[in-house]
CSV table of N, CA and C in Angstrom, one decimal:
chain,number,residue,atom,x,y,z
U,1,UNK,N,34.8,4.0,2.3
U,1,UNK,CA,33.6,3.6,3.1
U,1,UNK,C,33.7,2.2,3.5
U,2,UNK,N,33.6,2.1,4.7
U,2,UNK,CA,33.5,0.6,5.2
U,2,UNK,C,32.3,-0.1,4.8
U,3,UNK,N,32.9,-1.5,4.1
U,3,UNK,CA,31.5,-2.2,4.0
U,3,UNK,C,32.0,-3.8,4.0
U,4,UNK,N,31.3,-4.7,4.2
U,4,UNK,CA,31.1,-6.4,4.6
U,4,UNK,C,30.4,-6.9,4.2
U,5,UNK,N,30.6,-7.3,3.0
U,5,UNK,CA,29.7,-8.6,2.8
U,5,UNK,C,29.7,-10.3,3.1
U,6,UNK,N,28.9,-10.6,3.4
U,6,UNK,CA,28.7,-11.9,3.8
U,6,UNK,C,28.3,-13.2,2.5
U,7,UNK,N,28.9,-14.0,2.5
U,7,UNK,CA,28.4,-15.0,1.7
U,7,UNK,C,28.8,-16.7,2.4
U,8,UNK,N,28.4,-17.7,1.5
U,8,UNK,CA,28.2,-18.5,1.8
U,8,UNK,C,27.2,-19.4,2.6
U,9,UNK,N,26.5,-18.7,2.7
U,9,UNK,CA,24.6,-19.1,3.9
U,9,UNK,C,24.0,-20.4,2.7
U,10,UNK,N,23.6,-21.2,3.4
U,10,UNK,CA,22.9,-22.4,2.4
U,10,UNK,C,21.8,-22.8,3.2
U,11,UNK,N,21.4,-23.8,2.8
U,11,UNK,CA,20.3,-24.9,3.1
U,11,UNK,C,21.2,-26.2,3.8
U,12,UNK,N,21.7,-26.7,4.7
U,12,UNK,CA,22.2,-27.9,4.6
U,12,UNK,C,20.8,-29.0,5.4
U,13,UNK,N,21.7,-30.2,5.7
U,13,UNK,CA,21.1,-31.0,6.5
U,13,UNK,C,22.1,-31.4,7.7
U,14,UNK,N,21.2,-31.4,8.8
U,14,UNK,CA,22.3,-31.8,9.9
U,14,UNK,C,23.4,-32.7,10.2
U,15,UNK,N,24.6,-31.9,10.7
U,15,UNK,CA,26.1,-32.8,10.6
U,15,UNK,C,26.5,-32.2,9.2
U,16,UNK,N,25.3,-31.5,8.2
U,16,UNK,CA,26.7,-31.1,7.4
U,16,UNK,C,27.7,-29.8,7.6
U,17,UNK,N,28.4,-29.3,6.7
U,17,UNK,CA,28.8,-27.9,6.8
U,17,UNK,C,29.2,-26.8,6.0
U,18,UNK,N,29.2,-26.1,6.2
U,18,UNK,CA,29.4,-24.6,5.5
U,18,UNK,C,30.8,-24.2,5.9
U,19,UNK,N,31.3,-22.8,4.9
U,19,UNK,CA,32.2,-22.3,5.1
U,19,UNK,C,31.6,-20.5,4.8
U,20,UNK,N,31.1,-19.7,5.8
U,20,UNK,CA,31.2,-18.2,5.8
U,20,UNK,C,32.0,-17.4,5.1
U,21,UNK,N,31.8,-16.5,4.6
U,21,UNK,CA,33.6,-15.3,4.4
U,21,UNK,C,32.2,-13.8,4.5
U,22,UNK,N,33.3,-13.1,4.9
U,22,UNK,CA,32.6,-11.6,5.0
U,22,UNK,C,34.3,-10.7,4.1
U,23,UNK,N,33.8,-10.3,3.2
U,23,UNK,CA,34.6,-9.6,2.4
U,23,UNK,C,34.5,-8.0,2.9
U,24,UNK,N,35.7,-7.9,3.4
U,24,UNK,CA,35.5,-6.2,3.9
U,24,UNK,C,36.5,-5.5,3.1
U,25,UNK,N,35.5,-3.8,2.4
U,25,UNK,CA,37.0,-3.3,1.7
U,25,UNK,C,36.4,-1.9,3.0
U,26,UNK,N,37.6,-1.1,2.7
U,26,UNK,CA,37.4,0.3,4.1
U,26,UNK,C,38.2,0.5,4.8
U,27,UNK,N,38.7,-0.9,5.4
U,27,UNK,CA,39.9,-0.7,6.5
U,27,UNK,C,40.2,-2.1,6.7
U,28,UNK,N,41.0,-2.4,7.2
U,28,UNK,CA,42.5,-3.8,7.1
U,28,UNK,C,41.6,-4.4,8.5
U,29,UNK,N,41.3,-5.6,8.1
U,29,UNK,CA,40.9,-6.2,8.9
U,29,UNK,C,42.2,-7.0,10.3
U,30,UNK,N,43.0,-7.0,9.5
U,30,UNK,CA,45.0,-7.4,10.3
U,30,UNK,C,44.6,-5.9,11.5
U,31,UNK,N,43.8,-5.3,11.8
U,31,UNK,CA,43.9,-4.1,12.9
U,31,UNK,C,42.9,-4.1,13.5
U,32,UNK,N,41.6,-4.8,13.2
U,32,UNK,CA,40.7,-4.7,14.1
U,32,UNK,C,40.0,-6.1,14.9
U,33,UNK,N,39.6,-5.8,15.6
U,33,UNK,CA,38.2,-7.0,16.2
U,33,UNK,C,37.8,-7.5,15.2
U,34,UNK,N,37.5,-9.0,14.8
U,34,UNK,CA,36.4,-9.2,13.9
U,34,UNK,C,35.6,-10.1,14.9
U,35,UNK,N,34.3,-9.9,14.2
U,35,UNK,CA,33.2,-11.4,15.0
U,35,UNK,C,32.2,-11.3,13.5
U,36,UNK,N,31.9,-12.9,14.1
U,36,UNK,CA,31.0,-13.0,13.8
U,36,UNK,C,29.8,-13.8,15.0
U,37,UNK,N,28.3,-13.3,14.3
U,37,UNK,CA,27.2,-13.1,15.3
U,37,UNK,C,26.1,-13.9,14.4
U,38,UNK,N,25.0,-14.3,15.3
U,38,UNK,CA,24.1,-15.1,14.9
U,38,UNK,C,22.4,-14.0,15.4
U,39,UNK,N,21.5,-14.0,14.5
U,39,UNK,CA,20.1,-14.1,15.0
U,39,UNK,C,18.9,-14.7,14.1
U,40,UNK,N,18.6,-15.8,15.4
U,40,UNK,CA,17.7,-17.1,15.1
U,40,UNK,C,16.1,-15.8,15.0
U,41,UNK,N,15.3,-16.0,14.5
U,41,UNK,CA,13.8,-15.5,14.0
U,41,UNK,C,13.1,-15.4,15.3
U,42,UNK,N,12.9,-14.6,16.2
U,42,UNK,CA,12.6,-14.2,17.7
U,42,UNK,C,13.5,-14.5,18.9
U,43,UNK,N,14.5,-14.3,18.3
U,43,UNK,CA,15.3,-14.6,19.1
U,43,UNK,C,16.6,-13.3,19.5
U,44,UNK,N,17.3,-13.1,20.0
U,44,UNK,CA,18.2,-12.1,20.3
U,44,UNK,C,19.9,-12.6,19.6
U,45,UNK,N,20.1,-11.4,19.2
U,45,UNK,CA,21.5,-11.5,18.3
U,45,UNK,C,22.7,-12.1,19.8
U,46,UNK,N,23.2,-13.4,19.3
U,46,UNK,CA,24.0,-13.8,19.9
U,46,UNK,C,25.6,-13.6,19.1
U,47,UNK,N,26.6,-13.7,20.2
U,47,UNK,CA,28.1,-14.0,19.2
U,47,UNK,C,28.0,-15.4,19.5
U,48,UNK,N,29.2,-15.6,18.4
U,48,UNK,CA,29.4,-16.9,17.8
U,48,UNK,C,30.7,-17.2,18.1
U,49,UNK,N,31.7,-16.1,17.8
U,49,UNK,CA,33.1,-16.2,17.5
U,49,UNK,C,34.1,-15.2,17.4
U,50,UNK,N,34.8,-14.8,18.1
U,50,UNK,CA,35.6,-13.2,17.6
U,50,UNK,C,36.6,-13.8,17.6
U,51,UNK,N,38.0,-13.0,16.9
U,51,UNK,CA,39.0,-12.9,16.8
U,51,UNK,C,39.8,-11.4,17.1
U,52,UNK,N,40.8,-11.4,17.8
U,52,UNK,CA,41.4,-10.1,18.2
U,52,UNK,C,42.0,-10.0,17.1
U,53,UNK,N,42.7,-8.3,17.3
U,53,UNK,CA,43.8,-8.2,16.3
U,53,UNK,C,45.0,-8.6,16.8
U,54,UNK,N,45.3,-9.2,17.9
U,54,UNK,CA,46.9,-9.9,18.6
U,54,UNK,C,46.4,-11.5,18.2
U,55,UNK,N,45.3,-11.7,17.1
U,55,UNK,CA,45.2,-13.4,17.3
U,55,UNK,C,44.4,-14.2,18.1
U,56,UNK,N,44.1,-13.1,19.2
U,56,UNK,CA,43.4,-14.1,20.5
U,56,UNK,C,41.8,-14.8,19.4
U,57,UNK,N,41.5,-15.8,20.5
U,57,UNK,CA,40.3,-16.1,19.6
U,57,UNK,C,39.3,-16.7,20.5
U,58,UNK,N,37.4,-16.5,20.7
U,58,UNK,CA,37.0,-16.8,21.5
U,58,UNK,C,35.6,-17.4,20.7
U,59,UNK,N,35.2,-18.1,21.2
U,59,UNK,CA,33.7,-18.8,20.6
U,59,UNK,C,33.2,-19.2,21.5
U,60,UNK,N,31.6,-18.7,21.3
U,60,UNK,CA,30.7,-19.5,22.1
U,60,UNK,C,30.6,-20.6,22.5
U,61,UNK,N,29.9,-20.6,24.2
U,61,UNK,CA,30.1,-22.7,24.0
U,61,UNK,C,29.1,-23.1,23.2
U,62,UNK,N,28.1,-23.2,22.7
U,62,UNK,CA,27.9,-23.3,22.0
U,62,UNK,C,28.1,-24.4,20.0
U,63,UNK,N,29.6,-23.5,20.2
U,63,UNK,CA,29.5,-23.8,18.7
U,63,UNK,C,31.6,-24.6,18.9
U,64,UNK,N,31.8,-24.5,19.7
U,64,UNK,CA,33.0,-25.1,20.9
U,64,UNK,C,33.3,-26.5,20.0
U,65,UNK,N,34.6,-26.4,19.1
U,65,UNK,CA,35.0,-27.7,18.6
U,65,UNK,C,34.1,-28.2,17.2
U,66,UNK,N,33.1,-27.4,17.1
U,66,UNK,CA,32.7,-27.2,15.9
U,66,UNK,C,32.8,-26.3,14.5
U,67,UNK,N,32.7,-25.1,15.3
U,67,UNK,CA,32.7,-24.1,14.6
U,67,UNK,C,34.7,-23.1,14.1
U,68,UNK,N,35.0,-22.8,13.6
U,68,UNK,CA,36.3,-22.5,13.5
U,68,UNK,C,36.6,-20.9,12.9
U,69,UNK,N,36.4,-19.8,13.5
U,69,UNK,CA,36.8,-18.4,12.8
U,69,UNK,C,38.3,-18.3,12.6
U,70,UNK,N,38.5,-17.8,11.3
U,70,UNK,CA,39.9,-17.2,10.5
U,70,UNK,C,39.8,-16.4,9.7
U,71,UNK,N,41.0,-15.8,9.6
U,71,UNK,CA,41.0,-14.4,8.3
U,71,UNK,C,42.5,-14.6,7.8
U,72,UNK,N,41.9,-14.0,6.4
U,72,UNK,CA,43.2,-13.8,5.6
U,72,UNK,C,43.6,-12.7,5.0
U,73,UNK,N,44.2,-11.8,5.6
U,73,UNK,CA,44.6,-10.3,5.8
U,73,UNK,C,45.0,-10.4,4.5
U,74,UNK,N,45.9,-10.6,3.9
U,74,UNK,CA,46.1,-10.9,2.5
U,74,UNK,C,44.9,-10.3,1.6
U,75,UNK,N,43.7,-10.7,1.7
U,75,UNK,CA,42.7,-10.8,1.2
U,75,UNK,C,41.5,-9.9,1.9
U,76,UNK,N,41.8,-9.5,2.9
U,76,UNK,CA,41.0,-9.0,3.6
U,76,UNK,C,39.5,-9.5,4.3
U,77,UNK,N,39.4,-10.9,4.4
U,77,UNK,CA,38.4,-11.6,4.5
U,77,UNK,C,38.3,-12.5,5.2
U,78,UNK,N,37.2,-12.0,6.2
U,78,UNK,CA,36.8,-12.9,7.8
U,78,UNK,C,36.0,-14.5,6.7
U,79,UNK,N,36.6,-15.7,7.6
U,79,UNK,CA,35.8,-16.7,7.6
U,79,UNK,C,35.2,-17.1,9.0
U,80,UNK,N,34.6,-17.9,8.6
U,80,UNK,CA,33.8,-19.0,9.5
U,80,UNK,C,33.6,-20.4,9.0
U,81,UNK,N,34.4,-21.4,9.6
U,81,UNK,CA,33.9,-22.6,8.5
U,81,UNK,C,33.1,-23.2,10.0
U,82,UNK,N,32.0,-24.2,9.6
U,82,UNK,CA,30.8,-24.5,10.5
U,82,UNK,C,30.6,-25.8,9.8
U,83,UNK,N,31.1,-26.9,10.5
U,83,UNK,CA,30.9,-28.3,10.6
U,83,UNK,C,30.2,-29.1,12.4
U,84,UNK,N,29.6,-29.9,11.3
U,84,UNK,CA,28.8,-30.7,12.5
U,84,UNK,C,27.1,-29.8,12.8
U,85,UNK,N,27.2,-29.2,12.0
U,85,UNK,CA,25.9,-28.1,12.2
U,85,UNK,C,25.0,-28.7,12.6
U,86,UNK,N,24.0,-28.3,13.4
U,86,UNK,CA,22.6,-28.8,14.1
U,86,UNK,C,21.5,-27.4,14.0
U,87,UNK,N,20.1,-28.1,13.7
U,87,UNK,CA,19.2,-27.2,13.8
U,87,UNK,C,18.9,-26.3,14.0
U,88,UNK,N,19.6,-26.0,15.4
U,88,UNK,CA,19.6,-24.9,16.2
U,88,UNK,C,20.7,-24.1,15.7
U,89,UNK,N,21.5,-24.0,14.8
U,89,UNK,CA,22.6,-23.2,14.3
U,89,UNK,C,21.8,-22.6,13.1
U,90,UNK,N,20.4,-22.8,12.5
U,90,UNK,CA,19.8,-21.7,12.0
U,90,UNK,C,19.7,-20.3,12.4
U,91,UNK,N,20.2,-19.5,11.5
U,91,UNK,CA,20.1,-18.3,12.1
U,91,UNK,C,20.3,-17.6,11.0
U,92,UNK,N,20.7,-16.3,10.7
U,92,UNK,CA,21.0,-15.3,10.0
U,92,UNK,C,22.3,-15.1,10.7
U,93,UNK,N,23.5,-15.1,10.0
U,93,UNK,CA,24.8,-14.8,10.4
U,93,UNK,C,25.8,-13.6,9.9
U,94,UNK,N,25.6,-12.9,10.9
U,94,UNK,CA,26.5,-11.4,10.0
U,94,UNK,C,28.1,-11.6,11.1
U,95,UNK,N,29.0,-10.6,10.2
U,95,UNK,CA,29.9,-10.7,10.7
U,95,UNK,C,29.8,-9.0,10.8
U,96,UNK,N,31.4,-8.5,11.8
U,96,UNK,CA,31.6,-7.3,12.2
U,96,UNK,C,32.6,-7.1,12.9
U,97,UNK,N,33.0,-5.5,12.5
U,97,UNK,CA,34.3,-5.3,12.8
U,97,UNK,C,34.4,-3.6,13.7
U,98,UNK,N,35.3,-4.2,14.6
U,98,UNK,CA,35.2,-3.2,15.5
U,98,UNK,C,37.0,-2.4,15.9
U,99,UNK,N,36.9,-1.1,15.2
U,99,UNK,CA,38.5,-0.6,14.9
U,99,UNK,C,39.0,-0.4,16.6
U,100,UNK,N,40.6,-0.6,16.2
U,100,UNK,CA,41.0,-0.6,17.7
U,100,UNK,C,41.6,1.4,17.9
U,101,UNK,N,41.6,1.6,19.4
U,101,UNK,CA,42.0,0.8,20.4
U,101,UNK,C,40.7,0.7,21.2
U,102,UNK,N,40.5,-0.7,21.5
U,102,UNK,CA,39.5,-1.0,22.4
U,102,UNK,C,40.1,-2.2,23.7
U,103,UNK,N,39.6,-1.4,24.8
U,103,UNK,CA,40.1,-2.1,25.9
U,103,UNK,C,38.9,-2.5,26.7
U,104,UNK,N,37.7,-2.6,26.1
U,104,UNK,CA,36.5,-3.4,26.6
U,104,UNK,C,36.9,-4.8,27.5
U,105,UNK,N,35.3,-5.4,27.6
U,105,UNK,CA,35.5,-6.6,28.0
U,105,UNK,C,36.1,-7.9,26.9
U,106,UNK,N,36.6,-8.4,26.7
U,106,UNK,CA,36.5,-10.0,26.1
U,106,UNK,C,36.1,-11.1,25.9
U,107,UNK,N,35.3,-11.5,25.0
U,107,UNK,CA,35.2,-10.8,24.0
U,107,UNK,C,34.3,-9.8,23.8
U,108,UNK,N,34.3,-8.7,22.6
U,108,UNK,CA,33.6,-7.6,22.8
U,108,UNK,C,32.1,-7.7,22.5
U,109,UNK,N,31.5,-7.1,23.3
U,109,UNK,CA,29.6,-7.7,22.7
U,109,UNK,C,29.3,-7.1,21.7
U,110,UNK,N,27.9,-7.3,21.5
U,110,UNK,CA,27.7,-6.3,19.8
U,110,UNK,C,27.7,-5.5,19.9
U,111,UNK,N,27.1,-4.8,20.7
U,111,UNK,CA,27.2,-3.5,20.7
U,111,UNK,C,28.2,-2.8,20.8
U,112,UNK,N,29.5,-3.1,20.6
U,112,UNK,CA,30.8,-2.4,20.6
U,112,UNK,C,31.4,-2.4,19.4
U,113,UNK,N,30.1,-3.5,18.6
U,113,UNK,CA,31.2,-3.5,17.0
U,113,UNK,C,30.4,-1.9,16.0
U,114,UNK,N,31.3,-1.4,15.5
U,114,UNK,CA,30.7,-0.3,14.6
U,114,UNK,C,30.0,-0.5,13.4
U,115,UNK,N,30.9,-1.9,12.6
U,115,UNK,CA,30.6,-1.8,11.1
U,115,UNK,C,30.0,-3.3,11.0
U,116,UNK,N,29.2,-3.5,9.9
U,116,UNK,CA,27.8,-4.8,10.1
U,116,UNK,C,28.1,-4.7,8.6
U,117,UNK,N,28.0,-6.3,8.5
U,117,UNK,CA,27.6,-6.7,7.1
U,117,UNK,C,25.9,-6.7,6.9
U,118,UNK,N,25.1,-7.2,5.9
U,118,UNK,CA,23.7,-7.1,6.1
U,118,UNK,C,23.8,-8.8,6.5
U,119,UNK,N,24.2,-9.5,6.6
U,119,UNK,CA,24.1,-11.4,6.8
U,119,UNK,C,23.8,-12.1,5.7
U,120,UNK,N,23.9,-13.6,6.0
U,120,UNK,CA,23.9,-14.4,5.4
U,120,UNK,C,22.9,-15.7,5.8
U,121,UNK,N,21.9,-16.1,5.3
U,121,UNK,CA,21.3,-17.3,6.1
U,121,UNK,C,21.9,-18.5,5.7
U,122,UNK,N,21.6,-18.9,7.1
U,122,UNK,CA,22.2,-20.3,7.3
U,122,UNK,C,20.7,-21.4,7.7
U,123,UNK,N,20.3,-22.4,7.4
U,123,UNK,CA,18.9,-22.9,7.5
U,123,UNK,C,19.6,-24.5,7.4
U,124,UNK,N,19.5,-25.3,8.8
U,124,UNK,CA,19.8,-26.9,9.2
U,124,UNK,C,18.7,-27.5,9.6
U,125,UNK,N,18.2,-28.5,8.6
U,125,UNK,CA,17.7,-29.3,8.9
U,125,UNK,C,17.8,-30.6,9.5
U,126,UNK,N,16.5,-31.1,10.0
U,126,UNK,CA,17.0,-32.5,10.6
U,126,UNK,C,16.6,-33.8,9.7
């Protein structure tokens, strides 16, 4: 059974940073889409960050030179490390994995991912 958990969500203060992991057991993450996704408290689930399974890699502008998605197949576990954080990077952050073959758009939106972790909060203060 596929499942994702999320960890590493804190309290920081602004400019500092976190490092995410989403632990997936189910299926090899080395073969699928991963992302990770953000939703701020009335606000609409945005992406943040995907990674193909050829490597490609795409992030919001947004989070552009700050934010850095990686996995370590080895281990089977999506990161996110998030430096320079600002306020507005409050959110609830889940990651998700979407099995191939998918020839969607690029990167893929949420609604194309199948499998959801429940999230992790992330809360930046100023």
């Amino acid at each position: 059974q596929e499942r994702l958990v999320e960890s590493g969500g804190g309290s920081v203060q602004a400019g500092g940073s976190l490092r995410l992991s989403c632990a997936v057991s189910g299926f090899d993450i080395k073969r699928y889409y991963m992302g990770w996704f953000r939703q701020a408290p009335g606000k609409d689930r945005e992406g943040v960050a995907n990674i193909g399974s050829n490597g490609d890699i795409d992030y919001a502008d947004f989070v552009k030179g700050r934010f850095t998605i990686s996995k370590d197949n080895a281990k089977n576990i999506l990161y996110l490390q998030m430096n320079s954080l600002k306020p507005e990077d409050t959110a609830m952050y889940s990651c998700a994995g979407l099995p191939p073959p998918y020839g969607g758009k690029w990167p893929p939106p949420d609604y194309e991912y199948n499998y959801w972790g429940q999230g992790t909060q992330v809360t930046v203060s100023s």
